Short mmCIF file of C-alpha atoms in Angstrom, two decimals:
data_model
loop_
_atom_site.label_atom_id
_atom_site.label_comp_id
_atom_site.label_asym_id
_atom_site.label_seq_id
_atom_site.Cartn_x
_atom_site.Cartn_y
_atom_site.Cartn_z
CA MET C 1 61.62 -71.02 -0.33
CA THR C 2 60.54 -72.58 2.62
CA ILE C 3 58.64 -70.95 5.85
CA ASP C 4 60.20 -70.21 9.28
CA ILE C 5 57.28 -70.90 11.24
CA PRO C 6 58.64 -70.15 14.78
CA PHE C 7 59.99 -67.84 13.26
CA ILE C 8 56.36 -65.80 12.71
CA TRP C 9 56.36 -65.60 16.47
CA THR C 10 59.21 -64.42 16.65
CA ALA C 11 58.64 -62.00 14.81
CA LEU C 12 55.16 -61.00 15.80
CA LYS C 13 56.13 -60.29 19.21
CA GLU C 14 58.37 -58.90 17.67
CA ILE C 15 56.25 -56.60 15.27
CA ILE C 16 53.26 -56.04 18.68
CA LYS C 17 55.44 -53.27 19.80
CA ALA C 18 54.91 -51.48 17.14
CA LEU C 19 50.89 -51.64 18.44
CA PRO C 20 50.93 -47.99 20.24
CA VAL C 21 51.88 -46.17 16.79
CA THR C 22 49.24 -48.04 14.13
CA MET C 23 46.51 -47.48 17.28
CA MET C 24 47.61 -43.86 17.74
CA LEU C 25 47.87 -43.57 14.20
CA THR C 26 44.09 -44.75 13.90
CA ILE C 27 42.46 -43.27 16.69
CA ILE C 28 43.56 -40.15 16.91
CA PRO C 29 42.41 -39.45 13.31
CA LEU C 30 39.66 -40.62 13.95
CA ILE C 31 38.60 -38.98 16.65
CA ALA C 32 39.38 -35.93 15.50
CA GLY C 33 38.02 -36.66 11.81
CA PHE C 34 34.04 -37.49 14.18
CA ALA C 35 34.15 -34.05 15.31
CA ILE C 36 34.58 -32.26 11.33
CA GLY C 37 32.42 -35.05 9.97
CA LEU C 38 30.24 -34.47 12.44
CA MET C 39 30.01 -31.15 11.77
CA VAL C 40 30.66 -31.40 8.09
CA ALA C 41 26.84 -33.33 8.09
CA LEU C 42 25.00 -30.93 10.14
CA ILE C 43 26.23 -27.84 7.69
CA ARG C 44 25.57 -30.23 4.12
CA VAL C 45 22.25 -32.01 6.03
CA TYR C 46 21.04 -27.72 6.56
CA LYS C 47 22.62 -26.39 4.06
CA VAL C 48 24.04 -23.38 5.09
CA ARG C 49 25.22 -20.65 3.24
CA ILE C 50 28.90 -20.07 2.40
CA LEU C 51 30.29 -24.04 3.88
CA ASN C 52 27.23 -25.71 2.68
CA PRO C 53 29.87 -25.95 -0.42
CA ILE C 54 33.11 -25.44 0.37
CA ALA C 55 31.99 -28.91 2.73
CA ASN C 56 30.03 -30.87 -0.54
CA GLY C 57 33.93 -29.36 -1.99
CA TYR C 58 35.67 -31.00 0.62
CA VAL C 59 33.64 -34.77 1.01
CA SER C 60 34.17 -34.64 -2.95
CA PHE C 61 37.56 -34.60 -3.29
CA LEU C 62 39.37 -36.01 -0.09
CA ARG C 63 36.55 -39.36 -1.44
CA GLY C 64 37.45 -39.09 -4.89
CA THR C 65 41.39 -39.69 -4.32
CA PRO C 66 43.03 -42.32 -2.13
CA ILE C 67 43.82 -41.73 1.15
CA ILE C 68 47.44 -41.74 0.09
CA MET C 69 47.79 -38.93 -2.20
CA HIS C 70 46.39 -36.78 0.82
CA ILE C 71 49.48 -38.30 2.73
CA MET C 72 51.73 -36.63 0.63
CA LEU C 73 49.88 -33.77 -0.48
CA ILE C 74 50.10 -32.95 3.56
CA TYR C 75 53.69 -34.16 3.95
CA PHE C 76 55.59 -32.56 1.29
CA GLY C 77 52.87 -29.57 0.10
CA LEU C 78 52.14 -28.28 3.93
CA PRO C 79 55.51 -27.35 4.97
CA LEU C 80 56.17 -25.07 2.14
CA PHE C 81 53.34 -23.40 3.53
CA ILE C 82 54.02 -23.10 7.14
CA ASP C 83 57.82 -22.18 5.87
CA ALA C 84 55.78 -19.14 3.34
CA ALA C 85 54.25 -18.49 6.28
CA ALA C 86 57.09 -18.63 9.43
CA GLU C 87 59.49 -16.51 6.58
CA MET C 88 56.17 -14.05 7.19
CA PHE C 89 56.43 -13.81 10.46
CA GLY C 90 61.33 -13.41 10.44
CA LEU C 91 61.56 -17.69 11.18
CA ARG C 92 62.83 -19.55 8.99
CA GLY C 93 62.68 -23.55 8.69
CA GLN C 94 60.03 -24.61 11.38
CA SER C 95 59.02 -27.48 9.25
CA GLN C 96 61.47 -29.04 9.46
CA LEU C 97 60.73 -28.37 13.68
CA ILE C 98 57.33 -30.39 12.91
CA PRO C 99 57.57 -34.67 13.61
CA ILE C 100 56.60 -36.48 11.07
CA SER C 101 53.93 -38.37 12.81
CA ILE C 102 52.41 -34.25 12.90
CA PHE C 103 51.82 -34.45 9.13
CA VAL C 104 50.39 -38.08 8.74
CA LEU C 105 47.89 -37.17 11.66
CA PHE C 106 46.88 -34.40 10.14
CA ALA C 107 46.13 -35.95 6.17
CA LEU C 108 44.08 -39.28 7.67
CA SER C 109 41.81 -37.05 9.84
CA LEU C 110 40.80 -35.13 7.09
CA SER C 111 40.43 -38.58 5.26
CA ALA C 112 38.95 -39.49 8.21
CA GLY C 113 36.09 -36.42 8.37
CA ALA C 114 35.48 -36.71 4.97
CA TYR C 115 34.43 -40.85 5.33
CA LEU C 116 33.06 -39.90 8.73
CA SER C 117 30.51 -36.53 7.22
CA GLU C 118 28.76 -39.29 5.61
CA ALA C 119 28.26 -42.05 7.73
CA ILE C 120 27.05 -39.73 9.87
CA ARG C 121 24.81 -37.78 6.95
CA SER C 122 22.94 -41.28 5.79
CA GLY C 123 22.39 -41.66 9.83
CA ILE C 124 20.99 -38.19 10.47
CA SER C 125 18.98 -39.03 7.21
CA SER C 126 17.41 -41.68 8.05
CA ILE C 127 15.85 -40.26 11.47
CA SER C 128 11.69 -39.83 10.56
CA LYS C 129 11.11 -36.13 10.05
CA GLY C 130 8.53 -36.62 12.34
CA GLN C 131 10.58 -36.77 14.62
CA THR C 132 11.50 -33.64 14.46
CA GLU C 133 8.65 -32.06 14.22
CA ALA C 134 6.85 -33.94 17.37
CA ALA C 135 10.01 -32.64 18.86
CA TYR C 136 9.89 -29.55 18.08
CA SER C 137 5.70 -28.97 18.99
CA VAL C 138 7.51 -29.62 22.48
CA GLY C 139 8.87 -26.31 22.15
CA MET C 140 12.80 -27.74 21.62
CA ASN C 141 14.62 -25.64 19.60
CA THR C 142 17.21 -26.83 16.77
CA PHE C 143 19.90 -27.81 19.45
CA GLN C 144 17.79 -29.58 21.34
CA MET C 145 15.84 -31.11 18.98
CA MET C 146 19.63 -32.36 17.78
CA THR C 147 21.23 -33.93 21.05
CA ARG C 148 17.91 -34.91 22.06
CA ILE C 149 16.42 -37.07 19.15
CA VAL C 150 18.20 -37.24 16.46
CA LEU C 151 22.08 -37.19 16.91
CA PRO C 152 21.32 -40.18 19.11
CA GLN C 153 19.78 -42.57 17.08
CA ALA C 154 21.17 -40.91 14.21
CA LEU C 155 25.21 -42.28 15.74
CA ALA C 156 23.50 -45.85 17.00
CA GLN C 157 21.90 -46.66 13.62
CA SER C 158 25.19 -45.69 12.44
CA ILE C 159 26.97 -48.03 14.35
CA PRO C 160 27.99 -50.94 12.11
CA ASN C 161 28.98 -47.77 8.99
CA LEU C 162 31.82 -46.22 11.50
CA THR C 163 32.94 -49.34 12.13
CA ASN C 164 33.68 -50.10 8.46
CA ILE C 165 35.29 -46.98 8.93
CA PHE C 166 37.06 -47.66 12.03
CA ILE C 167 38.54 -51.55 10.24
CA GLY C 168 39.74 -48.81 6.97
CA PHE C 169 41.14 -46.72 8.60
CA LEU C 170 43.30 -48.93 11.18
CA HIS C 171 44.79 -51.12 7.64
CA THR C 172 45.39 -47.74 6.05
CA SER C 173 47.48 -46.46 8.51
CA SER C 174 49.09 -49.13 7.10
CA ILE C 175 50.81 -46.31 3.79
CA ALA C 176 51.64 -43.87 6.98
CA PHE C 177 55.16 -46.79 6.25
CA ILE C 178 56.03 -44.56 2.87
CA VAL C 179 56.92 -41.86 5.39
CA SER C 180 58.59 -44.47 7.70
CA GLN C 181 56.38 -44.09 10.02
CA LYS C 182 57.74 -47.42 12.32
CA GLU C 183 53.67 -48.81 13.22
CA LEU C 184 52.48 -52.36 12.31
CA THR C 185 53.42 -52.49 8.95
CA GLY C 186 56.41 -50.56 8.79
CA ALA C 187 57.56 -52.39 11.92
CA ALA C 188 57.05 -55.43 9.79
CA ASN C 189 59.09 -54.20 7.23
CA ILE C 190 62.59 -54.04 9.11
CA VAL C 191 62.45 -57.18 10.87
CA ALA C 192 61.54 -58.72 7.71
CA SER C 193 64.33 -57.36 6.22
CA THR C 194 67.12 -57.44 9.19
CA ASN C 195 66.04 -60.97 9.73
CA LEU C 196 65.63 -61.84 5.64
CA LYS C 197 62.53 -63.68 6.29
CA PHE C 198 59.72 -61.34 4.46
CA LEU C 199 57.10 -63.85 4.22
CA GLU C 200 57.16 -64.28 7.94
CA ALA C 201 57.03 -61.04 8.80
CA PHE C 202 54.88 -59.75 6.91
CA ILE C 203 52.38 -63.25 8.24
CA ALA C 204 52.89 -61.80 11.59
CA ALA C 205 51.58 -58.24 11.07
CA GLY C 206 48.80 -59.93 9.38
CA LEU C 207 47.54 -61.83 11.86
CA ILE C 208 48.20 -58.48 14.34
CA TYR C 209 45.36 -57.39 11.46
CA TRP C 210 43.12 -59.50 11.98
CA LEU C 211 43.05 -59.96 14.79
CA LEU C 212 42.44 -56.20 15.36
CA THR C 213 39.39 -56.65 13.74
CA ILE C 214 37.88 -58.99 14.54
CA LEU C 215 38.19 -57.63 18.40
CA ALA C 216 36.69 -54.33 16.47
CA GLU C 217 34.00 -56.10 14.77
CA SER C 218 33.02 -57.90 17.91
CA ILE C 219 32.83 -55.02 20.01
CA SER C 220 31.44 -52.37 17.37
CA SER C 221 28.41 -55.29 17.45
CA PHE C 222 28.19 -55.79 21.26
CA ILE C 223 27.63 -51.47 21.60
CA GLU C 224 25.17 -51.67 18.04
CA LYS C 225 23.21 -53.89 20.26
CA LYS C 226 22.39 -52.43 23.17
CA ALA C 227 22.18 -49.29 21.23
CA THR C 228 19.77 -50.28 18.92
CA ALA C 229 17.62 -52.18 21.45
CA TYR C 230 14.86 -49.52 21.07
CA VAL C 231 13.37 -51.13 17.28
CA LYS C 232 13.45 -54.81 18.40
CA GLY C 233 9.80 -54.51 19.57
CA GLY C 234 9.16 -56.53 17.37
CA VAL C 235 4.89 -56.07 17.66
CA ARG C 236 3.51 -53.49 15.07
CA MET K 1 -6.59 -17.85 22.54
CA ILE K 2 -5.96 -18.34 18.61
CA GLU K 3 -7.24 -15.55 16.53
CA LEU K 4 -5.33 -16.61 13.05
CA LYS K 5 -5.54 -13.17 10.71
CA GLY K 6 -4.97 -13.39 6.71
CA ILE K 7 -3.30 -16.66 6.52
CA LYS K 8 -1.41 -17.42 2.96
CA LYS K 9 0.76 -19.86 2.38
CA THR K 10 1.72 -21.23 -1.61
CA PHE K 11 4.20 -24.67 -2.33
CA HIS K 12 6.25 -24.01 -5.06
CA ARG K 13 3.25 -21.77 -6.76
CA GLN K 14 0.66 -24.28 -5.00
CA GLU K 15 -1.21 -21.65 -3.85
CA VAL K 16 -3.20 -24.22 -0.69
CA LEU K 17 -4.20 -21.08 1.56
CA LYS K 18 -5.47 -18.60 0.24
CA GLY K 19 -6.12 -15.22 3.63
CA VAL K 20 -7.40 -17.81 6.45
CA ASP K 21 -9.04 -16.77 9.02
CA ILE K 22 -10.02 -18.46 12.46
CA LYS K 23 -11.02 -17.87 15.81
CA VAL K 24 -10.68 -20.35 18.32
CA GLU K 25 -11.93 -19.23 21.95
CA LYS K 26 -10.50 -20.43 25.43
CA GLY K 27 -12.85 -24.36 25.49
CA GLN K 28 -13.73 -24.98 22.70
CA VAL K 29 -13.56 -27.30 20.43
CA VAL K 30 -13.30 -27.18 16.83
CA THR K 31 -12.28 -29.56 13.73
CA ILE K 32 -11.84 -28.97 10.16
CA LEU K 33 -13.29 -30.40 8.14
CA GLY K 34 -12.58 -30.76 3.94
CA PRO K 35 -10.98 -33.13 0.81
CA SER K 36 -7.49 -34.05 0.24
CA GLY K 37 -5.14 -30.59 -0.43
CA SER K 38 -7.99 -28.31 1.38
CA GLY K 39 -5.56 -27.06 3.37
CA LYS K 40 -6.71 -28.01 6.36
CA THR K 41 -3.40 -29.31 7.39
CA THR K 42 -1.20 -27.08 6.72
CA LEU K 43 -3.86 -24.65 8.33
CA LEU K 44 -2.75 -26.40 11.95
CA ARG K 45 0.42 -26.29 11.07
CA CYS K 46 0.19 -23.03 10.48
CA VAL K 47 -1.41 -22.68 14.56
CA ASN K 48 2.57 -24.49 15.84
CA PHE K 49 4.98 -22.84 12.52
CA LEU K 50 5.94 -26.34 11.96
CA GLU K 51 4.27 -24.72 8.11
CA GLN K 52 5.89 -20.89 8.60
CA PRO K 53 3.03 -18.92 6.41
CA ASP K 54 3.92 -16.38 4.56
CA GLU K 55 1.40 -13.97 5.54
CA GLY K 56 -0.62 -13.82 7.64
CA THR K 57 -0.35 -13.34 11.72
CA VAL K 58 -1.01 -15.60 14.23
CA GLN K 59 -2.08 -15.60 18.01
CA VAL K 60 -1.75 -18.48 20.31
CA GLY K 61 -3.05 -17.21 24.26
CA ASP K 62 -0.32 -13.90 25.10
CA ILE K 63 1.70 -14.85 21.77
CA THR K 64 1.73 -12.88 18.67
CA ILE K 65 3.49 -13.17 15.48
CA GLN K 66 3.59 -11.40 11.84
CA ALA K 67 3.93 -14.29 10.07
CA GLN K 68 6.92 -12.53 8.09
CA GLU K 69 9.27 -10.57 10.09
CA ALA K 70 8.69 -13.74 12.58
CA LYS K 71 11.71 -14.91 15.21
CA LYS K 72 13.30 -18.12 15.44
CA LYS K 73 13.25 -16.98 19.67
CA GLU K 74 9.58 -15.99 19.25
CA ILE K 75 8.16 -18.95 17.04
CA ILE K 76 10.11 -20.75 19.87
CA SER K 77 7.84 -18.63 22.76
CA LEU K 78 4.30 -19.98 20.27
CA ARG K 79 4.76 -23.14 20.18
CA LYS K 80 5.06 -23.15 23.87
CA GLN K 81 1.71 -22.33 23.62
CA SER K 82 -0.04 -25.53 22.01
CA ALA K 83 0.91 -29.12 21.33
CA MET K 84 0.54 -31.44 18.78
CA VAL K 85 -0.58 -34.45 17.68
CA PHE K 86 0.37 -36.29 14.81
CA GLN K 87 -1.22 -38.84 11.92
CA HIS K 88 1.89 -41.30 12.14
CA TYR K 89 2.06 -40.52 15.87
CA ASN K 90 5.62 -39.44 15.82
CA LEU K 91 6.72 -40.51 18.70
CA PHE K 92 11.32 -40.79 20.11
CA ALA K 93 11.21 -43.38 18.73
CA HIS K 94 14.45 -44.47 21.18
CA LYS K 95 13.37 -43.32 24.42
CA THR K 96 11.16 -45.51 26.33
CA VAL K 97 6.61 -44.22 26.84
CA ILE K 98 7.28 -42.19 29.29
CA GLU K 99 10.63 -41.29 28.30
CA ASN K 100 8.68 -39.63 25.08
CA VAL K 101 5.79 -37.69 27.87
CA MET K 102 8.42 -36.58 29.90
CA GLU K 103 10.52 -35.19 27.39
CA GLY K 104 8.72 -31.93 26.31
CA LEU K 105 8.54 -31.11 30.46
CA ILE K 106 12.33 -31.64 31.31
CA VAL K 107 13.90 -30.16 28.02
CA ALA K 108 11.91 -27.87 27.24
CA GLN K 109 9.72 -26.60 30.09
CA LYS K 110 12.56 -27.26 32.41
CA VAL K 111 10.12 -29.11 34.73
CA LYS K 112 12.69 -31.09 37.63
CA LYS K 113 13.43 -34.82 36.46
CA ALA K 114 10.33 -36.20 39.64
CA GLU K 115 7.70 -34.23 38.98
CA ALA K 116 8.02 -34.62 34.81
CA ARG K 117 7.80 -38.53 36.08
CA LYS K 118 5.31 -37.59 38.61
CA ARG K 119 3.01 -35.97 35.53
CA SER K 120 3.68 -38.06 33.28
CA GLU K 121 2.65 -40.48 34.93
CA GLN K 122 -0.89 -39.67 35.70
CA VAL K 123 -1.68 -38.29 32.23
CA LEU K 124 -0.94 -41.75 31.16
CA ALA K 125 -3.13 -43.15 33.68
CA LYS K 126 -5.90 -40.54 32.18
CA VAL K 127 -5.30 -42.67 28.22
CA GLY K 128 -5.44 -46.55 29.84
CA LEU K 129 -0.82 -46.67 29.46
CA SER K 130 0.22 -47.05 33.18
CA ASP K 131 0.95 -50.90 32.18
CA LYS K 132 3.59 -49.40 29.58
CA LEU K 133 6.02 -46.91 31.07
CA ASN K 134 8.60 -48.29 29.92
CA GLN K 135 7.95 -50.41 26.29
CA TYR K 136 9.80 -48.18 24.14
CA PRO K 137 7.20 -47.41 20.54
CA SER K 138 8.15 -50.45 18.36
CA GLN K 139 6.46 -52.42 20.58
CA LEU K 140 3.12 -50.75 21.49
CA SER K 141 0.57 -50.95 18.73
CA GLY K 142 -0.59 -47.87 16.35
CA GLY K 143 -3.37 -47.24 19.09
CA GLN K 144 -1.13 -47.70 22.32
CA GLN K 145 1.48 -44.82 20.58
CA GLN K 146 -1.59 -42.51 18.55
CA ARG K 147 -2.26 -42.34 22.94
CA VAL K 148 1.09 -41.77 24.12
CA GLY K 149 1.15 -39.09 21.93
CA ILE K 150 -1.87 -37.69 23.58
CA ALA K 151 -0.06 -38.40 27.23
CA ARG K 152 2.23 -36.62 25.88
CA ALA K 153 0.37 -33.38 24.37
CA LEU K 154 -1.49 -33.37 27.61
CA ALA K 155 0.76 -33.29 30.61
CA LEU K 156 2.28 -30.25 28.57
CA ASN K 157 -0.46 -28.17 29.85
CA PRO K 158 -0.62 -25.95 26.71
CA GLN K 159 -3.11 -23.82 25.27
CA VAL K 160 -4.61 -26.03 23.64
CA ILE K 161 -4.18 -29.09 21.41
CA LEU K 162 -4.29 -29.79 17.90
CA PHE K 163 -4.30 -32.73 16.67
CA ASP K 164 -3.93 -33.94 12.80
CA GLU K 165 -5.90 -37.09 12.39
CA PRO K 166 -5.11 -38.25 14.69
CA THR K 167 -6.97 -41.72 13.78
CA SER K 168 -6.25 -41.49 9.65
CA ALA K 169 -3.64 -43.96 10.42
CA LEU K 170 -4.65 -46.50 12.34
CA ASP K 171 -5.87 -49.35 11.93
CA PRO K 172 -10.17 -49.46 11.64
CA GLU K 173 -10.67 -51.42 14.99
CA LEU K 174 -8.53 -49.29 17.20
CA VAL K 175 -9.48 -46.09 16.19
CA GLY K 176 -12.00 -46.72 18.89
CA GLU K 177 -9.88 -46.41 21.81
CA VAL K 178 -8.38 -42.97 20.66
CA LEU K 179 -11.37 -41.18 19.68
CA ALA K 180 -12.68 -42.24 23.35
CA VAL K 181 -9.46 -40.66 25.10
CA ILE K 182 -9.67 -37.51 22.25
CA LYS K 183 -13.85 -36.79 23.25
CA SER K 184 -12.32 -37.70 27.10
CA ILE K 185 -9.49 -34.98 26.65
CA ALA K 186 -12.28 -32.60 25.84
CA LYS K 187 -14.92 -33.42 28.40
CA GLU K 188 -11.75 -31.85 30.10
CA GLY K 189 -12.91 -28.59 28.98
CA ILE K 190 -9.15 -28.82 27.49
CA THR K 191 -9.13 -26.36 23.58
CA MET K 192 -8.64 -28.18 21.10
CA VAL K 193 -8.55 -27.75 17.34
CA ILE K 194 -8.95 -30.53 15.27
CA VAL K 195 -8.26 -32.03 11.47
CA THR K 196 -10.28 -35.05 10.81
CA HIS K 197 -12.29 -37.73 8.67
CA GLU K 198 -14.31 -38.78 11.33
CA MET K 199 -17.36 -37.38 11.01
CA SER K 200 -20.05 -38.97 13.37
CA PHE K 201 -17.55 -37.81 15.54
CA ALA K 202 -16.47 -34.23 14.93
CA ARG K 203 -20.28 -33.67 15.40
CA GLU K 204 -20.24 -35.27 18.38
CA VAL K 205 -17.07 -33.66 20.29
CA SER K 206 -16.97 -30.03 18.21
CA ASP K 207 -18.58 -26.86 19.54
CA HIS K 208 -17.52 -24.90 16.17
CA VAL K 209 -16.78 -26.51 12.71
CA LEU K 210 -15.15 -25.29 9.23
CA PHE K 211 -14.93 -27.31 6.42
CA MET K 212 -11.96 -25.87 4.10
CA ASP K 213 -12.38 -26.10 1.04
CA GLY K 214 -8.84 -24.78 -2.72
CA GLY K 215 -7.28 -23.01 0.31
CA VAL K 216 -10.30 -20.98 2.06
CA ILE K 217 -12.95 -22.01 4.68
CA VAL K 218 -16.50 -22.51 3.28
CA GLU K 219 -18.55 -22.87 5.95
CA GLU K 220 -18.50 -22.50 9.24
CA GLY K 221 -20.63 -22.64 12.58
CA THR K 222 -22.32 -25.50 14.88
CA PRO K 223 -22.68 -29.08 14.27
CA GLU K 224 -25.70 -28.30 13.35
CA ASP K 225 -25.42 -26.19 10.87
CA VAL K 226 -22.52 -27.75 8.99
CA PHE K 227 -23.85 -31.59 9.05
CA GLN K 228 -27.83 -30.62 8.91
CA LYS K 229 -28.45 -27.81 6.75
CA PRO K 230 -25.23 -26.75 4.09
CA LYS K 231 -25.00 -23.46 3.24
CA GLN K 232 -22.60 -24.35 0.23
CA GLU K 233 -23.69 -25.78 -1.91
CA ARG K 234 -19.26 -27.44 -1.98
CA THR K 235 -19.66 -28.34 1.54
CA LYS K 236 -23.28 -30.41 0.96
CA ARG K 237 -21.93 -32.21 -1.83
CA PHE K 238 -19.14 -32.74 0.66
CA LEU K 239 -21.83 -33.82 2.90
CA ARG K 240 -23.61 -36.29 0.58
CA ARG K 241 -20.39 -38.11 -1.02
CA LEU K 242 -19.56 -39.45 2.37
CA SER K 243 -23.10 -39.93 3.19
CA GLY K 244 -22.18 -41.97 0.02
CA GLU K 245 -19.73 -43.98 1.20
CA THR K 246 -21.18 -44.22 5.00
CA GLU K 247 -23.92 -46.53 3.30
CA ASP K 248 -21.63 -48.76 0.94
CA SER K 249 -19.44 -49.41 3.52
CA LEU K 250 -22.60 -49.96 6.14
CA LEU K 251 -24.28 -52.15 4.08
CA GLN K 252 -20.90 -54.67 3.36
CA GLN K 253 -19.79 -53.77 7.74
CA PRO K 254 -22.45 -52.66 9.52
CA GLN K 255 -20.51 -52.79 13.29
CA PRO K 256 -16.72 -51.15 12.85
CA GLN K 257 -18.63 -47.95 11.85
CA LEU K 258 -21.33 -47.98 14.46
CA GLN K 259 -18.78 -48.15 17.94
CA THR K 260 -16.96 -45.12 16.79
CA GLU K 261 -20.47 -43.09 17.54
CA LYS K 262 -21.26 -45.93 20.70
CA SER K 263 -17.33 -45.31 21.68
CA PRO K 264 -18.24 -45.68 25.12
CA ASN K 265 -19.47 -48.93 24.85
CA ILE K 266 -16.10 -50.01 23.48
CA LEU K 267 -13.40 -47.93 25.09
CA PRO K 268 -10.36 -50.09 25.75
CA GLU K 269 -9.74 -51.29 29.42
CA GLY K 270 -8.29 -48.74 31.47
CA VAL K 271 -9.15 -46.56 29.97
CA ALA K 272 -12.68 -46.14 30.17
CA GLY K 273 -13.27 -45.39 33.90
CA HIS K 274 -10.93 -42.21 33.14
CA VAL K 275 -14.00 -41.14 30.47
CA VAL K 276 -16.76 -41.44 33.72
#
């Protein structure tokens, strides 16, 4: 077996056309997941009645099962619900009109929410209780205390964790290809099988993921340096 | 000014406050003394509801709250009557010195930014930190951080400032500068309630002294009454033990102990001018 090195470049140029799909499958779930995660984290930190056990169950189940499972459950399960609901309102076969990518995005958002909530929660609990008390003592309410004092520091502290999750989801978006999404891995698969050059195509896809990861890491460490400059005082 | 009536608080079945009444007049400096675990810090924290009493009434300034039926809004308006200086300073770590002082003014009191900055600069000058406005707390010494804490409280222009063991976490050589600042603001006639272990400081600065033990006030009166002619056996024992400790440490290290008493001489630069 030989390896066609120049073809890696050809494949790369072809595969990278699918980059927008991969970015969409990564960034949209992370944004939606951030909103879910923040809410879940606050519910768990404040042990909100009724919602707290639900939030606990959500995080436990989604972190306790593989993400591919979430995609499968949503992809095969959600249409049943939608069709049942549609039938109730006298509509029929509605779930077939929904693009597959919506199911994938939905599933990935739920997974991201669970992972992000844990990162945010650990950020919140890393902020000393004393600062919360100081905020109350100057007359702030809970919302002001959270938005002005705790969350800015909590999020700055969680940047490394958030970056890990970003990278994880960048790679995880590749499993969307099993439900025929044409993102980087899906595109690599097509290029590979049409040209019968599997190794070259997947090397090319691998290089793209690697570069994206390096890029994400360097952006993150730049932001982290800026955002946590306040702790690097040195003098004690 | 401040009146607490029948304050009771229980933590995990242990009764920390067993029905405490205190009264502080406007302009008074009241110190609360007592051994560890006597409930003095808890009592202080009940004044601004950082600890919610199980029973009793808390009145600060114009606001009166019944402990059992306290609503969130009432608690916030009660807190706006006072300001607190904490044992561990509790500065906002992501904000600079001046931002720490401005924060309460802007967010809680809705003061305009320019006005808040002006007031903050004034109080920071008062505590001798005019040259540190744009530093972060992590760049300051403990004594400087605590002076920022005092400035943050002063800037709010509260009815009363609550001090929770303001020098207990400080290195011995930094205690003097913080006590000096507290003394200087006491002279301005600001009402203060201070929980402290610094006996000579308490004696010098207070108008009224409370001695607590086991969740009740054992004895109270002027500093002369409590320190020189205590009536209760418990108070005598506490003071004897403390003076015993002081003598021991005096034998080993005479200088630092005396410093706190003669603090005007050891003021850091910048503070001295404002004390006189």
